[in-house]
Amino acid sequence: MSKSKTVFICQNCGYVSPKWIGRCPSCNSWNSLIEEIDPSQEKKASSKIFNPGIPTPIKQIKNTEINRVSLHFSELDRVLGGGLVSGSLVLLGGEPGIGKSTLILQAVLNLINQNVLYISGEESEHQIKMRADRIGIKNENCHIFTETSIERIIATIKETLPGIVIIDSVQTIYSQDLSSSPGTISQIRECARQLQEIAKTKNIPIILIGHINKDGEIAGPMSLEHIVDVVLQFEGDSNNYYRLLRPKKNRFGSTYEIGVFEMLSDGLSEITDPANILLSDRNSKLSGVTYGTIIEGSRTLMIEVQALVSNAVYGAPQRSATGFDHRRLQMLLAVIEKRLGLKLIQKDVFINIAGGLKIIDPAADLAVIAAVLSSYFDKPFPENSVFIGETGLSGQIKQVSFPEKRLNECIRLGFNKIFIPNIQNYNLNTKSYDLITVTDINSFATKLYS
Ligand code: TYD
Ligand code: MG
């Protein structure tokens, strides 16, 4: 028997190379190529001649109503765009131990009389039962099936026709038709394809749980993300109880919403008012601590920025940012240096966003600058101060998106000394606040401690 031909496939993007290379030329990830049986050998091209199909004019296509199944968590429903769509394939990604299995198990255990098939390739029935007892079982129609063969899984789905199917996790299931091991990109892709086919033909929603690798990507992401209808990411900090559910792709809703949860001893609990969950001790009056706002989906969250500016011991000063973009920090420090003339070149600068959140909203720039200045001069701000504004390269402070929404939220949480780019006629809920306008970083620095 001739030896089957092998190729090297990038586990991140699916790029195929005849020989091993250290860095994928397609997605630039390092050490991601793994030897697998050549997939083109496994599926021989058909030589049959097919009759052409008949495409339909768009106006003749009838509108069908999207049928959605509501899950127990309203936060999960909201992120999905109003519930789980029948026949859809949803991928839930997250780091190991973040709570993916808990979230989905809890969601289906609380549905009354919904026929659920929970397929686990990771945990035994006994382990899942222990977890379910901890969470509480309301749905007696939830069936656990420990299986990893996709062929048996498909046969079981066809036989039992459940209302919802869960696959925990997509990395553990495999097809007997492929010789590569479970978790490789060809296996994940083939299993997802078979599941998508059954989801569409039987109109059953399927939730796939997937682990993300060290770079924060779902293994085989580029190949899976276009197969599935919805990609959700479950994020959080292992030192923190809060978890964010963020849609990366949604064919049936917006990718603008986030869901917020808290991990408790009896499972996850929804946080419907998450505005100030990320703030630590507001009364501490420490230098280098400031507050700002970010918009996440339709919600405004308050953030706490912590900065430490200290004398650099080694030749090259250190710049370290946790939860904030490193390059943006470099840019803000350069603006402070150039426009305010502070000698930051001789200082180490550390920035941390409390609560383990990674922020991308540029409206946090002013809070970061204020935290750096506060630590540099070792002068704390009153705890009711908040800083809202985006900074440009020339040092001007620019207006942010949804200023009114941010202001109302600040005032509601007792922040009433507000630094903001310019005053318009804001329609605010109260009059008891102090708005301080800033146009550029120089006027900001002079007004800071006045
Ligand atoms: P899990 O859902 O197994 O994570 P994943 O499927 O993403 O790998 O969650 C595991 C963690 O959650 C574990 O460290 C314990 C914690 N946990 C709780 O704190 N409370 C609970 O009620 C449950 C079920 C888990
Ligand atoms: Mg799990």
Short mmCIF file of C-alpha atoms and ligand atoms in Angstrom, two decimals:
data_model
loop_
_atom_site.label_atom_id
_atom_site.label_comp_id
_atom_site.label_asym_id
_atom_site.label_seq_id
_atom_site.Cartn_x
_atom_site.Cartn_y
_atom_site.Cartn_z
CA MET A 1 0.00 0.00 0.00
CA SER A 2 1.40 3.40 -0.92
CA LYS A 3 2.06 5.80 1.93
CA SER A 4 -0.59 8.57 2.05
CA LYS A 5 0.74 11.98 1.11
CA THR A 6 1.04 14.50 3.94
CA VAL A 7 1.06 18.27 3.87
CA PHE A 8 1.54 20.94 6.55
CA ILE A 9 -1.60 22.92 7.45
CA CYS A 10 -1.65 26.15 9.44
CA GLN A 11 -3.88 25.54 12.49
CA ASN A 12 -4.79 29.20 12.58
CA CYS A 13 -5.87 30.00 9.01
CA GLY A 14 -5.81 26.73 7.08
CA TYR A 15 -2.88 27.61 4.76
CA VAL A 16 -1.46 24.46 3.14
CA SER A 17 2.26 24.04 2.55
CA PRO A 18 4.08 20.98 1.12
CA LYS A 19 6.90 21.39 3.65
CA TRP A 20 7.19 22.64 7.23
CA ILE A 21 7.87 26.33 7.71
CA GLY A 22 8.23 28.21 10.98
CA ARG A 23 5.94 31.10 10.13
CA CYS A 24 2.69 30.91 8.15
CA PRO A 25 3.05 33.19 5.10
CA SER A 26 -0.72 33.77 5.07
CA CYS A 27 -1.55 34.83 8.65
CA ASN A 28 2.01 35.34 9.98
CA SER A 29 1.47 33.14 13.03
CA TRP A 30 4.54 31.34 14.31
CA ASN A 31 4.89 27.57 14.68
CA SER A 32 1.27 26.91 13.65
CA LEU A 33 1.87 24.37 10.83
CA ILE A 34 1.07 20.76 11.68
CA GLU A 35 1.55 17.72 9.47
CA GLU A 36 -1.75 16.22 8.31
CA ILE A 37 -2.89 13.81 5.59
CA ASP A 38 -3.39 15.80 2.38
CA PRO A 39 -7.12 16.69 2.43
CA SER A 40 -7.24 16.83 -1.39
CA GLN A 41 -6.27 13.14 -1.39
CA GLU A 42 -9.00 12.20 1.05
CA LYS A 43 -11.82 13.65 -0.99
CA LYS A 44 -11.43 12.65 -4.62
CA ALA A 45 -13.01 15.13 -7.01
CA SER A 46 -16.15 13.83 -8.67
CA SER A 47 -15.99 13.50 -12.45
CA LYS A 48 -19.80 13.48 -12.87
CA ILE A 49 -21.45 16.14 -15.03
CA PHE A 50 -24.18 18.07 -13.21
CA ASN A 51 -27.28 19.76 -14.63
CA PRO A 52 -27.32 23.54 -14.05
CA GLY A 53 -29.55 24.91 -11.25
CA ILE A 54 -32.18 27.68 -11.50
CA PRO A 55 -31.37 30.86 -9.52
CA THR A 56 -34.41 32.76 -8.14
CA PRO A 57 -35.00 36.49 -8.81
CA ILE A 58 -34.67 38.27 -5.46
CA LYS A 59 -38.19 39.77 -5.49
CA GLN A 60 -39.76 36.33 -5.82
CA ILE A 61 -38.11 35.03 -2.67
CA LYS A 62 -40.68 34.94 0.11
CA ASN A 63 -39.89 36.48 3.48
CA THR A 64 -39.80 33.87 6.18
CA GLU A 65 -40.03 34.82 9.80
CA ILE A 66 -36.98 34.05 11.88
CA ASN A 67 -37.94 31.64 14.60
CA ARG A 68 -36.01 32.28 17.82
CA VAL A 69 -35.70 30.13 20.93
CA SER A 70 -35.38 32.22 24.06
CA LEU A 71 -32.63 31.06 26.43
CA HIS A 72 -32.74 31.42 30.21
CA PHE A 73 -30.34 34.39 30.32
CA SER A 74 -31.71 37.63 28.93
CA GLU A 75 -28.09 38.84 28.56
CA LEU A 76 -27.36 35.85 26.30
CA ASP A 77 -30.57 36.42 24.31
CA ARG A 78 -29.68 40.08 23.83
CA VAL A 79 -26.17 39.29 22.56
CA LEU A 80 -27.65 36.74 20.15
CA GLY A 81 -29.95 39.47 18.81
CA GLY A 82 -33.14 38.31 20.58
CA GLY A 83 -32.66 34.56 21.13
CA LEU A 84 -31.22 31.50 19.45
CA VAL A 85 -32.29 31.29 15.78
CA SER A 86 -33.62 27.88 14.67
CA GLY A 87 -31.22 26.09 12.36
CA SER A 88 -28.31 28.37 13.25
CA LEU A 89 -24.78 27.37 14.17
CA VAL A 90 -23.33 29.38 17.06
CA LEU A 91 -19.68 29.24 18.12
CA LEU A 92 -18.88 30.19 21.70
CA GLY A 93 -15.16 30.75 22.26
CA GLY A 94 -13.19 31.49 25.38
CA GLU A 95 -10.13 30.52 27.38
CA PRO A 96 -10.24 27.22 29.25
CA GLY A 97 -11.88 27.61 32.67
CA ILE A 98 -13.58 30.92 31.88
CA GLY A 99 -17.06 29.38 32.25
CA LYS A 100 -18.27 28.43 28.74
CA SER A 101 -19.64 25.03 29.78
CA THR A 102 -21.25 26.59 32.86
CA LEU A 103 -22.92 29.35 30.83
CA ILE A 104 -24.45 27.02 28.26
CA LEU A 105 -25.37 24.24 30.69
CA GLN A 106 -27.05 26.76 32.97
CA ALA A 107 -28.92 28.32 30.02
CA VAL A 108 -30.36 24.98 28.91
CA LEU A 109 -31.00 23.54 32.38
CA ASN A 110 -33.31 26.44 33.12
CA LEU A 111 -35.42 26.08 29.98
CA ILE A 112 -38.68 24.41 30.84
CA ASN A 113 -39.61 21.45 28.66
CA GLN A 114 -37.08 22.11 25.95
CA ASN A 115 -35.57 18.94 24.52
CA VAL A 116 -31.82 19.53 24.79
CA LEU A 117 -28.99 17.25 23.71
CA TYR A 118 -25.73 18.19 25.47
CA ILE A 119 -22.85 16.35 23.83
CA SER A 120 -19.66 16.37 25.84
CA GLY A 121 -16.31 15.14 24.67
CA GLU A 122 -14.50 16.64 27.63
CA GLU A 123 -16.34 15.68 30.78
CA SER A 124 -18.00 12.45 31.95
CA GLU A 125 -21.75 12.23 32.62
CA HIS A 126 -20.93 12.14 36.31
CA GLN A 127 -18.93 15.39 36.18
CA ILE A 128 -21.68 17.15 34.24
CA LYS A 129 -24.30 15.92 36.72
CA MET A 130 -22.25 17.32 39.62
CA ARG A 131 -22.06 20.69 37.88
CA ALA A 132 -25.76 20.57 37.02
CA ASP A 133 -26.67 19.84 40.66
CA ARG A 134 -24.65 22.88 41.69
CA ILE A 135 -26.49 25.07 39.20
CA GLY A 136 -29.95 23.52 39.74
CA ILE A 137 -31.91 21.42 37.24
CA LYS A 138 -35.25 22.79 36.07
CA ASN A 139 -35.34 21.22 32.62
CA GLU A 140 -35.91 17.49 32.98
CA ASN A 141 -35.71 17.10 29.23
CA CYS A 142 -31.97 17.79 29.10
CA HIS A 143 -30.02 14.76 27.85
CA ILE A 144 -26.28 14.26 28.28
CA PHE A 145 -24.36 12.25 25.71
CA THR A 146 -20.61 11.70 26.05
CA GLU A 147 -19.39 11.07 22.53
CA THR A 148 -16.63 12.29 20.26
CA SER A 149 -17.40 10.63 16.90
CA ILE A 150 -19.20 13.09 14.63
CA GLU A 151 -20.82 10.24 12.70
CA ARG A 152 -22.44 8.88 15.90
CA ILE A 153 -23.37 12.41 16.98
CA ILE A 154 -25.12 13.11 13.66
CA ALA A 155 -26.90 9.73 13.81
CA THR A 156 -28.08 10.50 17.36
CA ILE A 157 -29.34 13.97 16.38
CA LYS A 158 -31.25 12.46 13.43
CA GLU A 159 -32.80 9.84 15.68
CA THR A 160 -33.71 11.99 18.70
CA LEU A 161 -34.44 15.33 16.91
CA PRO A 162 -33.70 17.56 19.90
CA GLY A 163 -34.77 21.22 20.12
CA ILE A 164 -31.22 22.46 20.89
CA VAL A 165 -27.86 20.70 20.49
CA ILE A 166 -24.68 21.64 22.40
CA ILE A 167 -21.23 20.39 21.40
CA ASP A 168 -18.68 20.77 24.20
CA SER A 169 -16.14 21.18 22.70
CA VAL A 170 -15.60 21.32 18.95
CA GLN A 171 -11.93 20.50 19.47
CA THR A 172 -12.70 17.04 20.92
CA ILE A 173 -14.95 15.67 18.18
CA TYR A 174 -13.60 13.93 15.09
CA SER A 175 -14.70 12.33 11.85
CA GLN A 176 -13.70 8.73 11.17
CA ASP A 177 -13.33 9.63 7.48
CA LEU A 178 -10.28 11.77 8.19
CA SER A 179 -7.06 10.37 9.52
CA SER A 180 -5.83 13.55 11.26
CA SER A 181 -6.23 13.73 15.02
CA PRO A 182 -9.13 15.57 16.79
CA GLY A 183 -8.55 19.29 17.22
CA THR A 184 -6.67 19.74 13.93
CA ILE A 185 -8.05 22.21 11.45
CA SER A 186 -9.25 19.61 8.94
CA GLN A 187 -11.18 17.75 11.67
CA ILE A 188 -12.73 20.92 13.11
CA ARG A 189 -13.72 22.12 9.67
CA GLU A 190 -15.23 18.77 8.61
CA CYS A 191 -17.16 18.34 11.90
CA ALA A 192 -18.48 21.92 11.70
CA ARG A 193 -19.56 21.33 8.09
CA GLN A 194 -21.49 18.18 9.02
CA LEU A 195 -23.11 19.95 11.97
CA GLN A 196 -24.07 22.91 9.83
CA GLU A 197 -25.73 20.58 7.34
CA ILE A 198 -27.82 18.87 10.01
CA ALA A 199 -28.66 22.21 11.68
CA LYS A 200 -30.01 23.60 8.40
CA THR A 201 -31.82 20.47 7.18
CA LYS A 202 -33.48 19.65 10.52
CA ASN A 203 -33.84 23.29 11.61
CA ILE A 204 -32.11 22.65 14.93
CA PRO A 205 -29.92 25.34 16.55
CA ILE A 206 -26.46 24.02 17.46
CA ILE A 207 -24.07 25.70 19.88
CA LEU A 208 -20.41 24.79 19.46
CA ILE A 209 -18.07 25.48 22.36
CA GLY A 210 -14.48 26.15 21.32
CA HIS A 211 -11.30 26.89 23.25
CA ILE A 212 -9.19 29.78 22.23
CA ASN A 213 -5.46 29.41 21.89
CA LYS A 214 -2.79 31.50 23.55
CA ASP A 215 -3.18 34.34 21.06
CA GLY A 216 -6.84 34.81 21.91
CA GLU A 217 -8.10 33.18 18.73
CA ILE A 218 -10.48 30.24 18.44
CA ALA A 219 -8.37 27.38 17.04
CA GLY A 220 -8.93 27.27 13.32
CA PRO A 221 -10.80 30.60 13.54
CA MET A 222 -10.64 31.76 9.96
CA SER A 223 -12.07 28.50 8.68
CA LEU A 224 -14.77 28.23 11.38
CA GLU A 225 -15.84 31.86 11.51
CA HIS A 226 -17.27 31.85 8.03
CA ILE A 227 -18.99 28.48 8.43
CA VAL A 228 -20.94 29.45 11.56
CA ASP A 229 -23.70 32.06 11.77
CA VAL A 230 -22.75 33.59 15.11
CA VAL A 231 -19.39 33.86 16.90
CA LEU A 232 -19.52 34.79 20.59
CA GLN A 233 -16.51 35.33 22.78
CA PHE A 234 -16.63 34.81 26.55
CA GLU A 235 -13.97 36.95 28.20
CA GLY A 236 -12.83 37.80 31.66
CA ASP A 237 -9.97 37.80 34.04
CA SER A 238 -9.27 34.71 36.10
CA ASN A 239 -8.63 36.97 39.12
CA ASN A 240 -12.01 38.59 38.66
CA TYR A 241 -15.55 37.26 38.92
CA TYR A 242 -16.91 39.30 36.01
CA ARG A 243 -17.33 37.86 32.55
CA LEU A 244 -18.16 39.65 29.31
CA LEU A 245 -19.96 37.97 26.43
CA ARG A 246 -19.11 39.72 23.19
CA PRO A 247 -20.38 38.92 19.68
CA LYS A 248 -17.67 38.93 17.01
CA LYS A 249 -20.06 38.03 14.21
CA ASN A 250 -23.83 37.75 14.08
CA ARG A 251 -25.86 37.03 10.96
CA PHE A 252 -29.09 37.65 12.87
CA GLY A 253 -28.31 40.70 14.99
CA SER A 254 -25.87 43.43 15.87
CA THR A 255 -22.32 42.83 17.06
CA TYR A 256 -22.60 45.94 19.18
CA GLU A 257 -24.13 44.43 22.32
CA ILE A 258 -22.28 42.92 25.26
CA GLY A 259 -23.57 40.70 28.04
CA VAL A 260 -22.17 40.94 31.57
CA PHE A 261 -22.14 38.06 34.07
CA GLU A 262 -20.71 37.29 37.46
CA MET A 263 -19.37 33.83 38.39
CA LEU A 264 -20.81 32.73 41.73
CA SER A 265 -20.62 29.45 43.63
CA ASP A 266 -23.93 28.30 42.10
CA GLY A 267 -23.17 29.30 38.53
CA LEU A 268 -23.34 32.55 36.59
CA SER A 269 -25.53 35.48 37.47
CA GLU A 270 -26.50 38.27 35.08
CA ILE A 271 -25.52 41.86 35.80
CA THR A 272 -28.12 44.14 34.32
CA ASP A 273 -26.58 47.37 35.65
CA PRO A 274 -22.85 46.90 35.05
CA ALA A 275 -21.91 50.61 34.96
CA ASN A 276 -19.64 50.63 38.00
CA ILE A 277 -18.58 47.01 38.41
CA LEU A 278 -15.06 47.78 37.27
CA LEU A 279 -14.35 50.42 39.90
CA SER A 280 -12.42 49.35 42.97
CA ASP A 281 -12.29 51.57 46.04
CA ARG A 282 -13.50 55.03 45.06
CA ASN A 283 -12.64 56.66 48.36
CA SER A 284 -8.97 55.74 48.42
CA LYS A 285 -7.67 59.20 47.29
CA LEU A 286 -4.46 57.78 45.82
CA SER A 287 -2.37 59.55 43.24
CA GLY A 288 -2.33 58.00 39.77
CA VAL A 289 -5.95 56.81 39.96
CA THR A 290 -8.55 58.38 37.67
CA TYR A 291 -11.96 57.53 36.27
CA GLY A 292 -13.29 57.61 32.73
CA THR A 293 -16.12 56.20 30.67
CA ILE A 294 -16.28 53.76 27.79
CA ILE A 295 -19.21 52.73 25.63
CA GLU A 296 -19.61 48.99 25.13
CA GLY A 297 -22.53 48.20 22.87
CA SER A 298 -25.51 50.13 24.14
CA ARG A 299 -24.00 50.45 27.61
CA THR A 300 -21.82 52.98 29.34
CA LEU A 301 -19.23 51.55 31.72
CA MET A 302 -17.11 53.53 34.15
CA ILE A 303 -13.44 52.58 34.11
CA GLU A 304 -10.71 53.08 36.64
CA VAL A 305 -7.27 53.90 35.23
CA GLN A 306 -4.25 53.32 37.45
CA ALA A 307 -0.89 54.81 36.52
CA LEU A 308 2.51 54.56 38.11
CA VAL A 309 5.26 56.89 36.95
CA SER A 310 8.60 56.19 38.61
CA ASN A 311 12.27 56.93 37.97
CA ALA A 312 13.74 54.61 35.35
CA VAL A 313 16.46 52.46 36.84
CA TYR A 314 17.80 51.03 33.60
CA GLY A 315 18.85 52.94 30.49
CA ALA A 316 15.68 52.36 28.46
CA PRO A 317 12.52 53.43 30.31
CA GLN A 318 9.79 50.79 30.62
CA ARG A 319 6.27 51.32 29.30
CA SER A 320 3.75 48.72 30.31
CA ALA A 321 -0.01 48.74 29.69
CA THR A 322 -2.54 46.21 30.95
CA GLY A 323 -5.99 46.52 29.39
CA PHE A 324 -4.91 49.50 27.27
CA ASP A 325 -3.27 49.55 23.85
CA HIS A 326 0.50 49.74 24.25
CA ARG A 327 1.04 51.85 21.14
CA ARG A 328 -1.68 54.28 22.13
CA LEU A 329 0.02 54.70 25.51
CA GLN A 330 3.33 55.46 23.73
CA MET A 331 1.51 58.07 21.64
CA LEU A 332 -0.11 59.73 24.68
CA LEU A 333 3.23 59.83 26.52
CA ALA A 334 4.86 61.42 23.48
CA VAL A 335 2.10 64.06 23.39
CA ILE A 336 2.58 64.80 27.12
CA GLU A 337 6.32 65.06 26.62
CA LYS A 338 6.18 67.31 23.58
CA ARG A 339 3.27 69.58 24.57
CA LEU A 340 3.79 69.83 28.34
CA GLY A 341 7.57 69.47 28.35
CA LEU A 342 7.61 66.74 31.03
CA LYS A 343 10.72 64.56 31.01
CA LEU A 344 9.01 61.19 30.75
CA ILE A 345 12.03 59.77 28.96
CA GLN A 346 13.67 59.29 32.37
CA LYS A 347 10.58 57.58 33.81
CA ASP A 348 9.05 54.12 33.78
CA VAL A 349 5.30 54.30 33.10
CA PHE A 350 2.86 51.54 34.03
CA ILE A 351 -0.85 51.69 33.19
CA ASN A 352 -3.52 49.30 34.39
CA ILE A 353 -7.25 49.29 33.71
CA ALA A 354 -8.93 47.91 36.84
CA GLY A 355 -11.27 44.93 36.55
CA GLY A 356 -9.36 43.10 33.82
CA LEU A 357 -11.11 44.89 30.97
CA LYS A 358 -9.41 45.54 27.63
CA ILE A 359 -10.51 48.92 26.34
CA ILE A 360 -10.47 50.28 22.83
CA ASP A 361 -12.70 53.34 23.23
CA PRO A 362 -10.50 56.42 22.53
CA ALA A 363 -12.62 58.43 25.00
CA ALA A 364 -10.42 56.91 27.72
CA ASP A 365 -7.36 58.90 26.51
CA LEU A 366 -7.99 61.84 28.83
CA ALA A 367 -8.36 59.59 31.88
CA VAL A 368 -5.02 57.93 31.01
CA ILE A 369 -3.28 61.31 30.61
CA ALA A 370 -4.77 62.53 33.91
CA ALA A 371 -3.62 59.34 35.68
CA VAL A 372 -0.07 59.78 34.32
CA LEU A 373 0.03 63.45 35.41
CA SER A 374 -1.42 62.61 38.83
CA SER A 375 1.23 59.96 39.43
CA TYR A 376 4.03 62.16 38.00
CA PHE A 377 3.18 65.02 40.38
CA ASP A 378 2.03 62.60 43.11
CA LYS A 379 -1.21 64.54 43.53
CA PRO A 380 -4.54 62.72 43.82
CA PHE A 381 -7.79 64.08 42.37
CA PRO A 382 -11.07 64.36 44.27
CA GLU A 383 -12.86 61.02 43.93
CA ASN A 384 -15.80 62.59 42.11
CA SER A 385 -13.63 63.68 39.12
CA VAL A 386 -14.05 62.00 35.77
CA PHE A 387 -12.17 62.55 32.51
CA ILE A 388 -13.76 62.18 29.09
CA GLY A 389 -11.96 62.97 25.82
CA GLU A 390 -9.95 61.68 22.91
CA THR A 391 -6.47 63.07 22.35
CA GLY A 392 -4.96 63.86 18.96
CA LEU A 393 -1.28 64.00 18.04
CA SER A 394 -1.20 67.78 18.26
CA GLY A 395 -2.49 67.66 21.81
CA GLN A 396 -6.04 68.81 21.10
CA ILE A 397 -8.80 67.10 23.09
CA LYS A 398 -11.53 65.92 20.74
CA GLN A 399 -15.20 65.29 21.34
CA VAL A 400 -16.25 61.70 21.99
CA SER A 401 -19.20 59.63 20.80
CA PHE A 402 -22.45 59.83 22.84
CA PRO A 403 -21.27 62.58 25.26
CA GLU A 404 -24.73 63.00 26.80
CA LYS A 405 -25.06 59.32 27.57
CA ARG A 406 -21.68 59.31 29.28
CA LEU A 407 -22.44 62.47 31.27
CA ASN A 408 -25.76 61.15 32.55
CA GLU A 409 -24.13 57.92 33.66
CA CYS A 410 -21.29 59.79 35.45
CA ILE A 411 -23.78 61.99 37.29
CA ARG A 412 -25.95 59.00 38.22
CA LEU A 413 -22.93 57.36 39.85
CA GLY A 414 -21.93 60.50 41.76
CA PHE A 415 -19.11 61.75 39.53
CA ASN A 416 -19.90 65.45 39.25
CA LYS A 417 -16.60 67.12 38.45
CA ILE A 418 -16.43 66.30 34.76
CA PHE A 419 -13.62 67.21 32.35
CA ILE A 420 -15.01 67.16 28.81
CA PRO A 421 -13.92 68.61 25.40
CA ASN A 422 -16.63 71.22 24.84
CA ILE A 423 -19.91 72.24 26.34
CA GLN A 424 -22.94 72.01 24.16
CA ASN A 425 -26.44 72.30 25.41
CA TYR A 426 -26.50 68.90 26.94
CA ASN A 427 -29.84 67.54 27.96
CA LEU A 428 -28.89 66.20 31.36
CA ASN A 429 -31.05 64.72 34.08
CA THR A 430 -29.82 67.05 36.80
CA LYS A 431 -28.14 70.43 37.29
CA SER A 432 -25.82 69.45 40.14
CA TYR A 433 -22.54 68.96 38.33
CA ASP A 434 -19.44 70.89 37.44
CA LEU A 435 -18.43 70.70 33.76
CA ILE A 436 -14.86 71.75 33.01
CA THR A 437 -14.14 72.24 29.32
CA VAL A 438 -10.78 71.36 27.87
CA THR A 439 -9.70 72.10 24.32
CA ASP A 440 -6.12 70.90 24.37
CA ILE A 441 -3.68 69.22 26.70
CA ASN A 442 -2.16 72.56 27.86
CA SER A 443 -5.49 74.03 28.97
CA PHE A 444 -6.26 70.67 30.57
CA ALA A 445 -3.01 70.70 32.59
CA THR A 446 -3.63 74.25 33.85
CA LYS A 447 -7.21 73.46 34.90
CA LEU A 448 -6.33 70.15 36.51
CA TYR A 449 -5.46 71.24 40.00
CA SER A 450 -7.13 74.63 39.97
P1 TYD B 1 -16.18 25.94 33.04
O1 TYD B 1 -17.57 26.20 32.64
O2 TYD B 1 -15.79 24.50 33.23
O3 TYD B 1 -15.16 26.59 32.01
P2 TYD B 1 -14.86 26.24 30.50
O4 TYD B 1 -15.95 25.35 30.01
O5 TYD B 1 -14.84 27.59 29.83
O6 TYD B 1 -13.53 25.59 30.46
O7 TYD B 1 -15.93 26.80 34.33
C1 TYD B 1 -14.96 26.42 35.20
C2 TYD B 1 -14.75 27.40 36.31
O8 TYD B 1 -15.92 28.00 36.81
C3 TYD B 1 -14.13 26.61 37.44
O9 TYD B 1 -12.88 27.18 37.70
C4 TYD B 1 -15.06 26.75 38.58
C5 TYD B 1 -15.95 27.88 38.23
N1 TYD B 1 -17.35 27.69 38.67
C6 TYD B 1 -17.85 28.48 39.66
O10 TYD B 1 -17.17 29.36 40.21
N2 TYD B 1 -19.16 28.33 40.05
C7 TYD B 1 -19.95 27.37 39.49
O11 TYD B 1 -21.14 27.25 39.87
C8 TYD B 1 -19.43 26.55 38.46
C9 TYD B 1 -20.27 25.49 37.82
C10 TYD B 1 -18.12 26.74 38.08
MG MG B 2 -15.80 23.32 29.47
#
